[in-house]
Structure formats: C-alpha cells, structure tokens
XYZ file of C-alpha atoms in Angstrom:
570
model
C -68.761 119.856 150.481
C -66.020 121.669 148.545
C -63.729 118.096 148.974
C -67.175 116.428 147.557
C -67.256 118.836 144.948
C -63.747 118.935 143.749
C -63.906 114.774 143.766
C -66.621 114.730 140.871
C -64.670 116.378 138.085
C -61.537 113.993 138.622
C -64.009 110.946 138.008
C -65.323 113.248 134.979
C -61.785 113.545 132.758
C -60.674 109.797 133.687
C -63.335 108.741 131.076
C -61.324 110.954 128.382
C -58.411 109.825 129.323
C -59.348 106.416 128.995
C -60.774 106.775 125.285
C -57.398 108.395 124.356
C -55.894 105.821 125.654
C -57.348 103.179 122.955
C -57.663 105.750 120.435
C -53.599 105.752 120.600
C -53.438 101.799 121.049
C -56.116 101.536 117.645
C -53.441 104.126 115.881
C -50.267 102.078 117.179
C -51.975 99.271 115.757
C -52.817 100.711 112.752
C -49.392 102.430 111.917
C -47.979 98.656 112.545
C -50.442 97.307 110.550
C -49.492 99.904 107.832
C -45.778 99.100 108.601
C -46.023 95.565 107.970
C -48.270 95.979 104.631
C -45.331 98.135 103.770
C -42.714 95.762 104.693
C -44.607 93.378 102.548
C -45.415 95.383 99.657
C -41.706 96.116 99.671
C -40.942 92.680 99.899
C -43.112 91.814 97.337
C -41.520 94.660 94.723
C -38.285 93.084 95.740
C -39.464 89.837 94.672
C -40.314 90.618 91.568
C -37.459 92.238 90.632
C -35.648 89.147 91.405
C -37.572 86.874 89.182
C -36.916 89.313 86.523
C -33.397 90.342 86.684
C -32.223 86.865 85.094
C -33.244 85.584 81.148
C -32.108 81.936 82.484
C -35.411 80.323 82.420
C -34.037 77.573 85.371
C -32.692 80.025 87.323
C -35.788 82.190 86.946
C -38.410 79.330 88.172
C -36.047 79.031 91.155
C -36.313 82.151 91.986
C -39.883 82.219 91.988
C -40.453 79.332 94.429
C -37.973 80.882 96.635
C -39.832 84.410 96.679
C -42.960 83.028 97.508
C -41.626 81.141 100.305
C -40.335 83.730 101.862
C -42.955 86.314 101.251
C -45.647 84.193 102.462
C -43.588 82.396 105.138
C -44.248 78.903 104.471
C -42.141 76.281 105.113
C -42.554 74.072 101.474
C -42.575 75.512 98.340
C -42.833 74.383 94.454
C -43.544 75.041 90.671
C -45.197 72.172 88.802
C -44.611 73.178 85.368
C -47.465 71.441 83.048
C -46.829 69.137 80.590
C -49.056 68.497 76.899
C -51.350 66.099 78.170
C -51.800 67.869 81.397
C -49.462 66.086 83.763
C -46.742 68.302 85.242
C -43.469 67.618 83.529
C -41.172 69.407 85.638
C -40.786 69.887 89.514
C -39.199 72.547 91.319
C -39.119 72.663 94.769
C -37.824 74.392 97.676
C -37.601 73.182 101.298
C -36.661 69.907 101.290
C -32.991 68.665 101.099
C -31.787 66.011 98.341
C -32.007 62.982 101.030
C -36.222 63.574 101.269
C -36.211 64.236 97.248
C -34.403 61.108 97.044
C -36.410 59.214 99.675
C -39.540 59.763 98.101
C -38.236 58.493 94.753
C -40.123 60.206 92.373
C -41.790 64.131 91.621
C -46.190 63.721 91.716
C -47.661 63.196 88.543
C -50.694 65.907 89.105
C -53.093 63.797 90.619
C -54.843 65.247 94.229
C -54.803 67.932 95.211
C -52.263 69.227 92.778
C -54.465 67.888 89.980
C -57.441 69.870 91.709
C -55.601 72.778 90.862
C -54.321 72.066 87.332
C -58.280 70.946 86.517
C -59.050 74.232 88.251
C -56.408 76.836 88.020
C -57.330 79.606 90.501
C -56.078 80.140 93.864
C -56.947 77.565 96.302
C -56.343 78.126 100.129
C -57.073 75.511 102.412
C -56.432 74.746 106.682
C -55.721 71.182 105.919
C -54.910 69.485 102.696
C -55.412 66.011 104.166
C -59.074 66.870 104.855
C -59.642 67.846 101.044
C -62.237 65.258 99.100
C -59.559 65.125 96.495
C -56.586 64.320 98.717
C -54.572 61.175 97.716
C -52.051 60.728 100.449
C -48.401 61.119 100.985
C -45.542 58.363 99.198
C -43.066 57.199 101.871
C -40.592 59.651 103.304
C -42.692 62.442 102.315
C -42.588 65.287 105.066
C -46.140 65.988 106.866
C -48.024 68.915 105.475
C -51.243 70.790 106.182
C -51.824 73.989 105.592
C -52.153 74.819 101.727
C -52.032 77.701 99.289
C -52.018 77.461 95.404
C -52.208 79.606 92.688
C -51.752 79.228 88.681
C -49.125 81.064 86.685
C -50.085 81.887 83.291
C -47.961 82.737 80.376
C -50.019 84.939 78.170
C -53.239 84.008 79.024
C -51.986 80.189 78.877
C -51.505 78.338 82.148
C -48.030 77.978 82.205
C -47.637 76.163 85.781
C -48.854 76.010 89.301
C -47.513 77.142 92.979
C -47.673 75.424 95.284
C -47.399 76.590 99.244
C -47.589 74.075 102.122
C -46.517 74.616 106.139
C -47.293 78.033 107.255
C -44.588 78.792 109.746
C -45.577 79.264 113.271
C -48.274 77.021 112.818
C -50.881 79.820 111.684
C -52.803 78.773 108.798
C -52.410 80.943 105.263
C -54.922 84.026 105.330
C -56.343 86.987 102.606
C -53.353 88.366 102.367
C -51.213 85.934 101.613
C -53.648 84.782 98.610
C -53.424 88.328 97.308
C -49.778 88.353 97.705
C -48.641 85.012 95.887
C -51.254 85.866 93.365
C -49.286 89.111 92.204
C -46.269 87.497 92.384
C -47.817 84.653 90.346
C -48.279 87.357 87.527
C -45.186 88.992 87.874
C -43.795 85.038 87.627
C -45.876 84.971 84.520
C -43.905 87.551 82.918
C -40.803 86.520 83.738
C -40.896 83.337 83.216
C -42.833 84.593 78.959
C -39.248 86.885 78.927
C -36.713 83.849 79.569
C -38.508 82.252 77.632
C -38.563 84.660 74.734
C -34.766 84.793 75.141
C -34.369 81.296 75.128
C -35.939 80.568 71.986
C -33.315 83.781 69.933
C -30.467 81.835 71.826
C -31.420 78.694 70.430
C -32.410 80.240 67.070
C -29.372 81.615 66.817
C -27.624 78.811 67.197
C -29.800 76.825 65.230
C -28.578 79.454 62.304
C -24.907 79.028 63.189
C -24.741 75.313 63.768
C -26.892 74.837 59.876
C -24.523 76.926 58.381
C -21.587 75.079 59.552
C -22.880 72.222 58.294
C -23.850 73.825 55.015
C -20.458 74.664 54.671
C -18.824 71.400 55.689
C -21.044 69.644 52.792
C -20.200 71.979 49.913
C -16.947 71.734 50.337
C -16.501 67.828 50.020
C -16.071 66.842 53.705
C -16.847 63.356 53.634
C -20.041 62.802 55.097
C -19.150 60.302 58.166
C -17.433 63.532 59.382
C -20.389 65.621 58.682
C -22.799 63.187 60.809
C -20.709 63.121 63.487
C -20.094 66.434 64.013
C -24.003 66.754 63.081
C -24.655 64.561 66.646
C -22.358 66.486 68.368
C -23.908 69.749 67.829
C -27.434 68.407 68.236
C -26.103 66.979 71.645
C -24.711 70.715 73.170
C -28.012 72.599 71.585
C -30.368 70.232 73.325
C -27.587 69.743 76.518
C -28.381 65.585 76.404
C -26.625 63.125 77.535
C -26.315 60.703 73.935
C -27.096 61.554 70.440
C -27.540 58.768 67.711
C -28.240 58.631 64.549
C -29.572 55.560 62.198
C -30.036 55.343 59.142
C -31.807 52.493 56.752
C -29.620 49.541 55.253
C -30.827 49.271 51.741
C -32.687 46.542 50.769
C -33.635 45.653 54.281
C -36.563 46.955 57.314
C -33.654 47.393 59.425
C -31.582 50.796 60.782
C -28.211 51.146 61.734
C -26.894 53.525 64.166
C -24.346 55.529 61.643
C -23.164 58.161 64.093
C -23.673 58.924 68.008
C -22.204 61.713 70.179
C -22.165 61.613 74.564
C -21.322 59.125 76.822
C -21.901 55.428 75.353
C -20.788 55.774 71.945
C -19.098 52.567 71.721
C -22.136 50.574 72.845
C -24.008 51.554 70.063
C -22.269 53.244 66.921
C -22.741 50.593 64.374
C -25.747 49.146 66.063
C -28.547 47.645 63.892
C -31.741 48.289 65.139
C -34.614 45.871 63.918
C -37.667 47.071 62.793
C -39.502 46.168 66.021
C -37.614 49.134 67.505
C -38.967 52.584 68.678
C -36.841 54.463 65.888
C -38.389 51.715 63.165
C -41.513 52.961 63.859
C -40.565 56.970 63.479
C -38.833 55.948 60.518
C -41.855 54.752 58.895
C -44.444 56.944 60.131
C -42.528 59.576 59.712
C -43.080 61.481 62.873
C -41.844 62.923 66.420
C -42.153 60.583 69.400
C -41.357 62.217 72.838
C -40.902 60.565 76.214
C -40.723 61.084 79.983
C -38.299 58.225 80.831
C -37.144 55.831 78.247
C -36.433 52.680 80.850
C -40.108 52.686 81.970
C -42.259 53.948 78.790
C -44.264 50.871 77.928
C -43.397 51.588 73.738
C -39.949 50.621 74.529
C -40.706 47.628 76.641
C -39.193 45.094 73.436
C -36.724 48.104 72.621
C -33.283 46.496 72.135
C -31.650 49.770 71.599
C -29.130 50.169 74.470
C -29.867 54.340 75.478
C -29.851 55.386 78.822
C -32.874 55.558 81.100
C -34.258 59.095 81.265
C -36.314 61.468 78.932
C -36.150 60.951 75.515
C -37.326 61.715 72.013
C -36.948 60.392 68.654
C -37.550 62.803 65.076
C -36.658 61.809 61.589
C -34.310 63.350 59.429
C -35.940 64.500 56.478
C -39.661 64.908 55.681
C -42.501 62.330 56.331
C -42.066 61.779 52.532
C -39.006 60.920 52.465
C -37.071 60.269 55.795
C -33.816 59.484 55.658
C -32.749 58.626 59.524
C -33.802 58.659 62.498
C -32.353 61.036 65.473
C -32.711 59.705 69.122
C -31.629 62.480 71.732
C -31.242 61.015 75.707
C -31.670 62.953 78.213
C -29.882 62.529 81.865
C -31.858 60.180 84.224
C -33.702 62.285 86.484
C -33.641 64.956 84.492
C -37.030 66.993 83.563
C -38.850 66.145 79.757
C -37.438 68.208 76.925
C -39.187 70.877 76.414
C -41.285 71.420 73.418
C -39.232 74.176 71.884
C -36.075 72.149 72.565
C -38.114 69.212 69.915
C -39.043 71.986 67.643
C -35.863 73.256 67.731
C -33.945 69.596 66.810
C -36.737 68.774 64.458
C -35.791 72.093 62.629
C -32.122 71.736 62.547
C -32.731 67.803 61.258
C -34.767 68.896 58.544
C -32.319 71.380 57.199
C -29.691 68.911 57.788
C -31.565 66.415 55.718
C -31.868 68.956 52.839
C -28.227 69.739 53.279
C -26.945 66.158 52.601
C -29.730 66.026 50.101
C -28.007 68.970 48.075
C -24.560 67.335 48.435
C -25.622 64.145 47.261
C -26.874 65.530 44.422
C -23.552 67.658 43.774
C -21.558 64.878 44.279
C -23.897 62.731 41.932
C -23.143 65.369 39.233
C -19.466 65.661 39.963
C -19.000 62.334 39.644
C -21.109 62.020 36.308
C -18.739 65.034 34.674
C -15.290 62.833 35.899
C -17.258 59.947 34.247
C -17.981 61.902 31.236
C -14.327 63.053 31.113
C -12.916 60.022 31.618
C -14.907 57.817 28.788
C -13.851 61.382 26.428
C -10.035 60.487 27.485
C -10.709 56.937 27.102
C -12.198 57.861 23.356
C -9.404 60.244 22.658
C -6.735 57.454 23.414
C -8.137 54.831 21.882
C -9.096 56.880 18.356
C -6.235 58.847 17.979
C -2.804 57.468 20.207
C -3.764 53.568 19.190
C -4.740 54.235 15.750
C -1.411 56.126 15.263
C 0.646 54.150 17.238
C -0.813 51.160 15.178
C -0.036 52.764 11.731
C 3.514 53.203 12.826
C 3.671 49.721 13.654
C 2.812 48.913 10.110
C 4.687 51.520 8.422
C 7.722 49.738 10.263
C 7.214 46.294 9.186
C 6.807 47.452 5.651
C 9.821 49.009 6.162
C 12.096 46.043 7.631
C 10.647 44.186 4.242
C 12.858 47.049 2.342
C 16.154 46.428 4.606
C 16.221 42.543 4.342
C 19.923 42.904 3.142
C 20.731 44.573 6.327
C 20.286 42.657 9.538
C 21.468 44.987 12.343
C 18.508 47.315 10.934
C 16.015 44.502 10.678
C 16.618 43.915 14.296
C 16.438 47.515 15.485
C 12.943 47.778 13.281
C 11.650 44.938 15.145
C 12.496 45.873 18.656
C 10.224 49.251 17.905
C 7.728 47.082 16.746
C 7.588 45.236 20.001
C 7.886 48.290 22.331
C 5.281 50.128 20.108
C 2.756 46.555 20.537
C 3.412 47.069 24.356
C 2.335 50.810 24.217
C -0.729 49.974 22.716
C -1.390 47.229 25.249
C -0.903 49.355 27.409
C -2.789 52.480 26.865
C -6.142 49.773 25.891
C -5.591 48.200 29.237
C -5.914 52.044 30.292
C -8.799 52.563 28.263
C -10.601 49.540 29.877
C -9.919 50.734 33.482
C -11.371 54.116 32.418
C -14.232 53.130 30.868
C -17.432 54.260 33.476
C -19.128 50.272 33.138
C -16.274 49.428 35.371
C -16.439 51.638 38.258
C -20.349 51.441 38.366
C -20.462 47.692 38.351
C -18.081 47.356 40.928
C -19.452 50.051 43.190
C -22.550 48.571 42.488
C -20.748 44.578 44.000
C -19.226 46.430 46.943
C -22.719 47.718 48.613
C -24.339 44.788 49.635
C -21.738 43.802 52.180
C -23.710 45.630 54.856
C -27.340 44.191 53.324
C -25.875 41.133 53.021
C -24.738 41.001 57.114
C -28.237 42.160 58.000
C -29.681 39.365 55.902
C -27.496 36.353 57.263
C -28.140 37.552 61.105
C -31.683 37.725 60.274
C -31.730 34.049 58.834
C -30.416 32.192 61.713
C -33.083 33.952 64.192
C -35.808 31.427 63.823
C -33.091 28.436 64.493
C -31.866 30.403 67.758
C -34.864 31.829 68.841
C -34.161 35.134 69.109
C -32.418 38.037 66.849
C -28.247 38.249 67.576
C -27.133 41.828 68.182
C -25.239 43.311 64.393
C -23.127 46.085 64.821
C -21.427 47.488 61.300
C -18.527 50.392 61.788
C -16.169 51.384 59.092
C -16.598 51.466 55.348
C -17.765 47.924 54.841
C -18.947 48.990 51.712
C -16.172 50.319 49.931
C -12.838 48.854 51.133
C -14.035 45.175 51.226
C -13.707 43.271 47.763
C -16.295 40.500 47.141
C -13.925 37.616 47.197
C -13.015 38.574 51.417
C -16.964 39.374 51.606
C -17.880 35.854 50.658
C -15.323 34.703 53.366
C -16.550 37.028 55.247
C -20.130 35.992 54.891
C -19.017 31.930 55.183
C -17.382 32.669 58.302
C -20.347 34.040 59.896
C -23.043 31.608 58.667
C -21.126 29.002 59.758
C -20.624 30.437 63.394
C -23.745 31.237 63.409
C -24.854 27.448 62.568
C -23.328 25.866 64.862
C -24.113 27.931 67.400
C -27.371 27.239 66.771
C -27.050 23.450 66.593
C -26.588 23.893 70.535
C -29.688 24.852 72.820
C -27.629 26.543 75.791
C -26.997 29.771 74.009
C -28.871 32.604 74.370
C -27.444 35.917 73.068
C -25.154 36.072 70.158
C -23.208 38.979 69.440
C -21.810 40.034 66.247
C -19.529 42.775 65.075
C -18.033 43.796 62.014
C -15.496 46.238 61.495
C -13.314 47.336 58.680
C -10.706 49.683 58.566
C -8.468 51.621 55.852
C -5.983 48.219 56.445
C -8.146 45.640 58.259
C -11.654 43.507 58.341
C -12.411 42.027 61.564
C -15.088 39.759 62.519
C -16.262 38.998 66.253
C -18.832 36.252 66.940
C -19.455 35.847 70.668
C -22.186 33.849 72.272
C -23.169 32.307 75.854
C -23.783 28.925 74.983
C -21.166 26.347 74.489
C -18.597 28.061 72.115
C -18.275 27.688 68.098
C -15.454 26.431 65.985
C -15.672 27.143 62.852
C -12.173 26.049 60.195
C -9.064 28.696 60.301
C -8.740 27.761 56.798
C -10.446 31.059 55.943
C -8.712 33.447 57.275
C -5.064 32.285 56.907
C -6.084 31.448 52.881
C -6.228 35.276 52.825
C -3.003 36.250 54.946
C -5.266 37.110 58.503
C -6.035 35.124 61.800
C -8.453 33.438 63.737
C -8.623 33.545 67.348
C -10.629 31.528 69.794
C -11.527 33.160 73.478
C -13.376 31.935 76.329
C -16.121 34.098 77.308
C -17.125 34.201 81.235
C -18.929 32.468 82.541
C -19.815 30.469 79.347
C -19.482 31.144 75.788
C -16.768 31.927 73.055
C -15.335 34.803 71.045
C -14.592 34.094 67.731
C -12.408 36.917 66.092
C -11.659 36.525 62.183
C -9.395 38.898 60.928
C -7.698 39.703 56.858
C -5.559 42.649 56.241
C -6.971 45.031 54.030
C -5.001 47.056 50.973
C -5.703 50.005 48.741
C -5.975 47.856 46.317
C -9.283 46.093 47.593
C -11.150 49.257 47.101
C-alpha cells in the first residue's frame, strides 16, 4: 500500500515537468526568433547606411540592389529606374553574370509583370510569377524564376523606380517579413538615391558655372571662334561623359547644316559634314526644340538619318532660343549605355543657351570693332588724301614753276624734274593707299568670298535628281576667307563637271565629296562607286596645283584637285 501510495505522486509532478519542458522549448524559440529579427533589423540598419554613405548616384543604385538581395536572400535582384513616358530607362541588376546579360540581348521595356508594378506601384509578393494574369514570358537565355517580390521607390513622393526580387534561396517562397523589410529599405533607397541626386545636380551646376565662364572669357578676348566651338564640344562631351559631340550650324542661303565642330571618337567622319534638311538635327533646327532618344541606330525618326553618329542614346538641343537658333548640338551616348538623364539635357540645354548668348555678344563686339577700324581707316584715308596729296601736289607745281625760272641752267632743270617725278610717284602711291583703305573694298570682297560654302551646297544639291540620290558634302577649313573667286570658280567647274559625268553613268551609287582648304592649300576629293570620272587637268595646273586620279576598290575613282593657296588670296 505504502509502494502504491508513493507511485501516485511520481505520475503527479511528470505532468509539470512536461509543461516546463515546452514552456522552455516556446522561450528557446522565441529568444531565436527575437535573435534573428535582431540579426535582421541589424542587417537592415547596416544596409541603409550603405546606400547612404556614397553621393555617387551609380554607385548608390548598386548598392541598393545588392542590400536587398542579401537582406531578403533572394537569388536575382534589380532597379528599373522609370523613364518620362513610363518605360524604365535604366536597368540595374544583380545576380546574373555579363554572359546571361549578354545572352538575353536587351534590358525589359516594363511590360508584365514589371509593368504591373510600375501601373501599380505598391509592394507585390507573389509564389510564382509565371502564374500571374499579367505574365509575358521569358526572352531566350533568360534564367528561370518564380518566386517574386516588388516594391516602388519613391523620391519625394514621386516614384522614382521599382525593385525587383526573384528566387528565394532555399526554395522557400518570400513571406511578411521580407515585404516589410525591402519596403523600409525601399524608403531609405528613396532618400539616398533624392541625396546623390541633390549632389549631382551642384556638381554639374558647378561646372556648368566654370565651363560658361571659360568660354565667356575665351570670346572677349578675341579667340577666334573655331577654337571657341571646339573647345565648346569638348567640354559639353566630359559634362555629359558621351561618347561624340557635334555641332552644326546653318550654311547661309541654304536648308542645309554643316557639322562646324565635333569632340570624341569619330571626329574625322563627320567634322565638315553637311547634313540635309531631311535630317534629325534639320528638324530641331527649325522647330526649335529638344529631341531625346533611347538608341539612335533603331529610333524610327532617324530611319532616313544620313548623319554618321554612333548607335546608342542620344539627344539633339539647339543652340540659341526657339527664336533664333543658331546650331544644333547632337550629344552620343556609348552603345549600351542607359538614356541621359533629364538633368544631364537640362543641364546641356543650359550651357548651349548661354553659349549661344556668348557668341552672340562677341559677334556683336567684333561687329563694332571692326566698324571703329573701318571708321579709322576711311579718317586716315581722308587725312592722306586732303592734306599729304594736296601738299605734295602744290609742291609739284611750285617746282615746275620754278624750273621755268632756271631755263639758263640745265643741271638744275634736271634735278627739278627728277623731284617732280619722285613727288608724282608719292602721290601714286599714297592714292593707291587710299583706295585699299577705303571700307567699299573690304566689304565687297568679304561679301564675294562667303558664298564658296553656299555655293558647294548648291552644286551637290543640283546634280541629285540626275543621280538619284544626294552625294555626301563635307566643308573643313576657312573656305570662306582664304579662297579668292577666280580658284572658287575652278573650284566650282571642277566639281560640276565630276559630278556630270558621273552622272552620265548609271552604275554609281554614292558620291562623295570633300573640300578642304588650308592657310596654304585647297583640295578637292570627288570619289564615287560607279565607273570613275575624268574630268581635264587643265584646271588645276593653269593655277600651279595637281590633279590626281585613284582607283577606288572594288569600283569607282578618286578624283583629288589640288591649288596652293597664299596670303595673298585672302
């Protein structure tokens, strides 16, 4: 009885026991629940940080898509940055290597599920993607993926992007918590990303300030103004980091552009270019207004586009105001490079505009320069010919009424009239001055010289309809100041009749001509694919130059007409 009796309370405190037991195992659980919320939150402050320890605003979206990787464990991650028209114009991913990015050929355009979320931007969490209503499928060489999470960054209230989350690791599927997480760090992105931002635009304003008063400076003190343009491309090229800078401006008298300076890789291809008026920068030129785009080889506005710029982003702004443009700028990007962004445009537009204004205020200076050294010279020319002729003349006649009084002594007589004569060549000599300074003679001839380039434009344009298509005109060099009009007619003959007889012969069908002058030579290259052209070498060796015949591979010619230039032409 007493073993009976002792057996009872035994059974009695195993029950205890037992709840202890699991009230232990729910605490273990609980402190390692509380342990890995902390690990996270942790993780999560650390991320954070790192998205906002650097003002680079590339090196901050990387960061981003890297953090919420990691904190949310997923295997694919990316940052669709949205574009104006509500595309996604940029594409930063983590997770797959450069051979996949390069397999699939191309980043998505925002359509799916992706789209889904820019339509919608809150956070979307789904088991399967593929399953989704909206789902569009994978391109070729695109990895499988399943699980999804997504959630918008905004920028000041303003949707700034989207992240994207595929491939929980471990095969789990994305849960509560990880919503909750890569929403905070979405906001955290948000200000970050508003910061780098904030930076980016004082950097570039600050250069923008720098870069305008360089040029300011270069202007006012007489640089010439090829120099000015060029360096003007070159700056615009390291502000907006592209790849080719041009700029064209109008040929008088004509629809046409020409490419007057260019800075990046491809200069030579197309500095002295003239660009029709069916072109791209035609059309900004006349409307007077920005045109952006994604990738210049494939935007359908540039399908008839002759002008040779790189495939890639792009975007064209004129130089001046839409009441008065006076150029176009084209800026290339790299080919797969990201859009420029909108404050990059802003930015060039900006710094065009002042630039405009700049050479505005020079011209003008110059204009009034040259009027006072007009004004002085026709006040020299007035001073010469009313008081040193006049007086020069009366001495003549004071001396020949003078050798009258010494007819009885010849060796005086003589000496009398050989003053005479030098003082009759001094006067010829200071009117022939006179002429050359009056302003009627500078004027007119400037005024003979600045067609050359108007008058190229106009004889390539009159032999398209007998060819059937528009040759390529490329101008360099100062055409218009160094070339007299007697080697611009030749010139101009020795083109039109190239160009003739090119036509005359149905196999050709491009036709390039260039024209180049420098301080001490004119050269003129015809080259074509047909059968070849021969035009008469009377022309250039009338004028001390060459002509040279080459065979062009696999058909074709390349006529090259050549005259020396001299100081004295200009």
């Amino acid at each position: 009885m007493d073993g009976h009796t002792g057996a009872a309370p035994r059974e009695g405190a195993a029950a205890p026991q037992l709840r202890l037991d699991d009230l232990l195992d729910d605490l273990q659980a609980q402190i390692a629940r509380v342990r890995a919320t902390q690990q996270r939150v942790h993780a999560l402050l650390e991320a954070v940080l790192a998205v906002g320890t650097d003002l680079d605003l590339a090196v901050v979206l990387r960061r981003v898509v890297q953090s919420a990787v990691t904190l949310v464990d997923a295997e694919y991650g990316a940052l669709g940055v949205l574009g104006e028209e509500g595309g996604l114009k940029q594409f930063v991913t983590v997770g797959m290597d450069e051979e996949t990015i390069a397999a699939i050929g191309h980043h998505p355009q925002g359509r799916g599920i992706l789209g889904l979320l820019i339509r919608e931007p809150r956070s979307l969490r789904l088991a399967d993607l593929t399953t989704h209503p909206d789902a569009t499928g994978f391109p070729t060489g695109h990895p499988a993926m399943h699980s999804f999470l997504g959630a918008p960054v905004r920028v000041r209230e303003a949707v700034f992007g989207n992240l994207y989350l595929t491939g929980k690791r471990g095969g789990a599927q994305f849960d509560t918590d990880d919503e909750v997480v890569l929403a905070t760090l979405a906001a955290a992105a948000g200000v970050a990303i508003d910061n780098a931002r904030l930076y980016d635009a004082v950097q570039r304003r600050e250069r923008w300030l720098t870069a305008s008063g360089e040029l300011t400076r270069s202007l006012l003190r007489g640089t010439d103004p090829a120099e000015v343009l060029d360096a003007f491309t070159a700056t615009v090229r390291e502000m907006a980091d592209a790849a080719l800078v041009t700029l064209a401006v109008p040929v008088p008298h004509t629809s046409a552009l020409v490419v007057e300076a260019a800075a990046g890789k491809g200069t030579d291809r197309v500095r002295g270019l003239v660009l029709p008026d069916t072109n791209l920068a035609a059309k900004v030129y006349s409307s007077g207004e920005t045109v952006t785009t994604d990738d210049w080889s494939t935007d359908p506005r540039t399908e008839h586009d002759t002008t040779p710029l790189p495939p890639g982003p792009a975007f064209l702004v004129p130089l001046g105001t839409p009441e008065h443009v006076r150029g176009v700028l084209q800026v290339s990007g790299l080919p797969g490079r990201p859009a420029f962004a909108d404050a990059v445009v802003a930015m060039i537009a900006g710094f065009a505009n002042h630039a405009a204004l700049a050479l505005e205020i020079a011209e003008h200076r110059r204009a009034a320069e040259q009027l006072l050294i007009v004004s002085d010279r026709d006040r020299i020319a007035g001073d010469l010919h009313d008081l040193a002729v006049q007086r020069l003349f009366s001495a003549g006649l004071s001396l020949q009424s003078l050798r009258a009084q010494c007819a009885d002594r010849p060796r005086a007589t003589v000496r009398i009239e050989g003053v005479v004569d030098d003082l009759d060549e001094a006067i010829k000599i200071i009117r022939s001055t006179v002429h050359a300074l009056k302003p009627h003679d500078t004027t007119t001839r400037a005024a003979s010289n600045t067609n050359l380039r108007t008058r190229l434009v106009a004889e390539t344009s009159r032999v398209s309809a007998d060819l059937g298509f528009s040759p390529s005109l490329r101008m360099t060099g100062p055409l218009d100041t160094l070339v007299t009009d007697d080697i611009a007619d030749q010139l101009l003959a020795v083109l039109r009749e190239a160009l003739t007889r090119t036509a005359r012969h149905p196999h050709a069908d491009t036709v390039d001509v260039a024209a180049e002058a420098t301080n001490t030579r004119l050269t003129l290259r015809v080259t074509d694919d047909g059968r070849g052209i021969d035009p008469a070498r009377t022309r250039a060796t009338e004028l001390g130059g060459t002509l040279t015949l080459t065979p062009r591979r696999p058909t074709g010619t390349t006529l090259e007409w050549a005259v020396p230039l001299f100081a004295g032409n200009g």
